[in-house]
Short mmCIF file of C-alpha atoms in Angstrom, two decimals:
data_model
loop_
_atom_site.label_atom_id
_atom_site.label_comp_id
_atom_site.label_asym_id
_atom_site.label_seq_id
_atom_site.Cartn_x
_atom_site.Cartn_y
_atom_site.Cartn_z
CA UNK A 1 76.62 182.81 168.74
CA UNK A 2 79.97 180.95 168.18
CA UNK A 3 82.04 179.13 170.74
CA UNK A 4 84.53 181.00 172.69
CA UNK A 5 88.28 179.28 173.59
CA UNK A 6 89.16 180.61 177.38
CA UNK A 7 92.72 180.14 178.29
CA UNK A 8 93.16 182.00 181.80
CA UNK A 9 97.05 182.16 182.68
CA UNK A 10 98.64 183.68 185.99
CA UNK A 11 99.46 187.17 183.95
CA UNK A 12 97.51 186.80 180.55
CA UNK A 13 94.07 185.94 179.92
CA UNK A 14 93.78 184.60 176.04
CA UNK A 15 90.85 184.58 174.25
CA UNK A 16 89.47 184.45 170.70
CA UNK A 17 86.55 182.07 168.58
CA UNK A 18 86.81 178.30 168.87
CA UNK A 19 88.12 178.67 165.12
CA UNK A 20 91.14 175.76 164.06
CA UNK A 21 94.27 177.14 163.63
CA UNK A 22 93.66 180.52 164.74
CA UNK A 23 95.07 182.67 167.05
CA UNK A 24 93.71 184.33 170.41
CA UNK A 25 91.76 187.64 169.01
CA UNK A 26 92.24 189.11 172.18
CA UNK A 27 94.83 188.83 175.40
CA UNK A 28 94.67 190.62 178.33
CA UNK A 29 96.02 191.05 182.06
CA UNK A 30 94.20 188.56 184.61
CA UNK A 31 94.62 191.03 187.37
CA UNK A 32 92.62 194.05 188.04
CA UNK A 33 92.01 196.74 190.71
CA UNK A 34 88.64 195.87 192.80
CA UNK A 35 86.27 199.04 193.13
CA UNK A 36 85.36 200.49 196.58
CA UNK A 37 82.10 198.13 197.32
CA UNK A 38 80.10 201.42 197.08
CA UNK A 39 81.52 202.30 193.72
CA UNK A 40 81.92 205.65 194.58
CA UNK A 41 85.54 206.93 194.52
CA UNK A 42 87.12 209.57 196.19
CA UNK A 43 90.85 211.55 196.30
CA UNK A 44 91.79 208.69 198.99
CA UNK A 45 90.56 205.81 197.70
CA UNK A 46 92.56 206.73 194.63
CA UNK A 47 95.66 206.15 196.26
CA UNK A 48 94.42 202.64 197.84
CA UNK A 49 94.25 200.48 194.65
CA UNK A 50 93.09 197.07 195.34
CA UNK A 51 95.09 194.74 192.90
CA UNK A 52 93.49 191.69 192.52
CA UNK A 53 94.90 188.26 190.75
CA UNK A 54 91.84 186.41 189.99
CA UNK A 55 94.06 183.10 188.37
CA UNK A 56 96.99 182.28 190.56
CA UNK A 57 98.62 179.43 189.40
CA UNK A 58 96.57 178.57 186.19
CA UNK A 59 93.59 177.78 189.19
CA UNK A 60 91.07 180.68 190.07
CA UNK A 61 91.70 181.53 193.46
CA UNK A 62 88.77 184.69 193.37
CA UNK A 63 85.77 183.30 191.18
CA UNK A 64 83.67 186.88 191.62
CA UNK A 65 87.06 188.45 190.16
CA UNK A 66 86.73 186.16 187.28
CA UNK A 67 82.88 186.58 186.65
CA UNK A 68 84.01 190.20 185.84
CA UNK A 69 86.90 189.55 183.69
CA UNK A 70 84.94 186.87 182.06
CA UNK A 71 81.60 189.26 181.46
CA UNK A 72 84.43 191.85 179.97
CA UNK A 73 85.87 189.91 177.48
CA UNK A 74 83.23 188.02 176.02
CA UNK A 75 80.61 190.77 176.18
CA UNK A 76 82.97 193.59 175.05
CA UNK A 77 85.63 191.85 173.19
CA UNK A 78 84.33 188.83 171.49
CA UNK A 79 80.70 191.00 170.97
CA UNK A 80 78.36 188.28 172.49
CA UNK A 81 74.64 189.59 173.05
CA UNK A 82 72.68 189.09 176.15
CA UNK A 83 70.63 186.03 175.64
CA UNK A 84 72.53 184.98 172.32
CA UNK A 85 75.43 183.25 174.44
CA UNK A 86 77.88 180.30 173.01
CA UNK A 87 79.36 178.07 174.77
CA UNK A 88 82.85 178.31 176.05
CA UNK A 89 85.78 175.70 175.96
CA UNK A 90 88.12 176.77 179.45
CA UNK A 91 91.79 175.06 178.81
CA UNK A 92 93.55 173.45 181.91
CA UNK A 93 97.20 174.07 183.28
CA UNK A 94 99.30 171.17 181.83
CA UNK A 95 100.17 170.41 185.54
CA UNK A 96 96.74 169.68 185.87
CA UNK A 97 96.34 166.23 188.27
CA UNK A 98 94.07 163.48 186.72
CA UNK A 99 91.83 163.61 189.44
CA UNK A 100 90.56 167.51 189.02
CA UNK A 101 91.04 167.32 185.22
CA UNK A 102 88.27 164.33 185.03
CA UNK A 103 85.64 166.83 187.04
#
C-alpha cells in the first residue's frame, strides 16, 4: 500500500498519498461527537452531543479520539486494507519546539 501524508490541524484534518506536488485528496473536520460508551442511543442522548476536539493546538490532546479519526480516513478514504497498511508521514505545527520535534 502507498504512504499516506497526515496533516492534523485544530479545525481540518488533511490527508491524501505521499505523492510530490499533489494536493490533500481528502480534508475533513478534526472534531467529532463521542458515542454514548454503550453505543446505544436514545431520544435524550440525542440532545446531549458530546463534541470532541481531538487536535487542539496542532498537538493531540485526546489520542483515542484520534485513533478513530485516523482508522476513518485511511480505511474509508484513502482505501487501505486490513493487513496491507503503508506507512504514514504526520507533519508538525511550525511552532513546533526543537526539543519535541527531535522525538
Amino acid at each position: 500500500m502507498e504512504a499516506a501524508v497526515v496533516d492534523a490541524g485544530s479545525k481540518f484534518l488533511k490527508a491524501g498519498p505521499a505523492i510530490p506536488d499533489q494536493a490533500p485528496s481528502m480534508m475533513i473536520p478534526t472534531h467529532m461527537k463521542r458515542m454514548p460508551e454503550d453505543g446505544l442511543l436514545d431520544d435524550g442522548s440525542l440532545s446531549e452531543d458530546i463534541i470532541v476536539d481531538p487536535v487542539v493546538r496542532g498537538y493531540i490532546r485526546d489520542w483515542d479520539a484520534m485513533e478513530d479519526l485516523l482508522h476513518h480516513v485511511l480505511y474509508s478514504g484513502l482505501g487501505w486494507e486490513m493487513g496491507n497498511e503503508g506507512q504514514i508521514l504526520f507533519t508538525d505545527p511550525l511552532s513546533t519546539p526543537k526539543a519535541l520535534a527531535n522525538h
